[in-house]
């Protein structure tokens, strides 16, 4: 049986061929190795047809061009040679397109990413639509890879080395307007005339591209010495960012350098070789596993067989920092109208201001039109009573952590809202079943725990209590996804999941301070390990009062292992230090616009009673903090606080910035092996005390030689 074709060629009367790509049965186009033969057959047809004067490549999908290459292909590679062969095959097909005698134009609407952009770069010209969905980029670095189908060679030749490196090292996506400015595309038109414009361009013959360099480009890119400076700078910048934890960015710089210095062919050989080697690195395997896991989660629409209800209107109770952030993502990301209720008009004003400031920033950066800002702001309304609540489908409560107040809120919402309205609480320290105990309909009460700042942190924890209905959970999951969050479902126990594994980690960092380690030494140690910020700076960022509120709750629930070190936190709070929010914390907050590194506030040390001189290396500091977190994560797995190792890894990476290149705490423990994790914990327990005693789950796993991730899944995703 012939399989359904992905490519079709339609030859018009005026001699322009329209090559449409439409992968059967998929919502997005992705490039697969198996397409090579099909494309070659078509290209042979194009070459053999003397009437053709130009070729336009378009997508048959409604809102996307080509989202990238299908990375599932990489799972089948057993060696670097296999992966290198994939890269060479992609390079060869694209070289054939580039070598055609007639002009080839890519007509791009929607995402054009990774292999999709490499295909567009192999064409002689590119037209894009001026539409919000049209974005271009090479995100391979985010999967621990480099563009492997000629992108590292064609992009610098088109837009210059510095700009090309910026796109490839960040993996960022640029909109149509920026793409035009960069010289990445030849023309930008409304979607309705995309095909017309591409045909017109094809009829003009092959577009000539003159690389327009800015002054810096002229100075640095046109001579050997300047280029050396440019590549050295780039390497320095990468080192500072990756701390040597990610191999891909350095390889990208190297491959671009070879291409510039030794020519295109040498560059392509180096690209394929390095691509093959990167596919086999543990860092790339971990990043790809996270990518698959999050993609898989997005597809899980129903929950225990229940479908989500549509949320047409939402409301937020409380106009504080969290309430403002929740209202913002509901209006701007989910596009759902939000009522903000607060007891004081100042609270409503603050929440509105929060959204306005974020949008105004986007407006300034030209990421948003004035009309879009106004449209998004119009979705936010405020009220001091419950007017307008009769039509609300979802209420998110973000008031003070006081059980009586929350009970009041549940009763108010049940009185004012419809029969089906979900009451979701953004509590981090109160049990959900306690909040639900005041409800007539406890099945519609659920926890929905966001992380601060809400507009930036991608994770949300959804916490059903024993009586929450499956429909309520499904509706809340869909609502959080619409807000751009990655939600995980966790059990209703003290600290839920993220805060529970974070608390021992932060406690241990505090303990290091009492032993005489310097604040910056502890933070630096964990940044070097791979966290985005150190634990003490993290406390400053989220607020020392907020960040430590959960510790007594956990101590009450689980005993001594959660006890914080001697009065250090209370001494700091007593001194009115809350961190960034009142610009008094462990670090100094002074002059705006300082680019230098954050400085520790030396007066803090007067509040910490130390018992030693601090002699530990960075590796020893990191090990103690991380091992406390891993041991707690294993307990959460055993107690089914999380549904699977997958959810636990996603929760830790997106909720607290656990190093993505390690894939998350469970993948990291599997990499080390349960036996090794137990041995390290036992060594630390002997040195520092029983809080490091490995939990039963780890001991049993070590004994049986088990892993957290089932073997099947690992094969699937590594």
XYZ file of C-alpha atoms in Angstrom, residues 57 109 131 203 210 260 299-300 328 355 452 488 491 531 599:
15
model
C 7.299 26.079 -0.961
C 2.956 31.620 7.780
C 0.809 37.694 11.780
C 9.216 35.539 -11.140
C 23.798 41.860 0.328
C 33.712 31.269 8.409
C -2.029 16.095 25.189
C -3.706 14.785 28.360
C -2.644 38.994 34.290
C -0.925 44.025 34.398
C 5.919 33.757 42.291
C 1.019 18.783 37.610
C -1.608 15.048 46.633
C 20.439 26.051 39.518
C 26.527 42.147 46.603
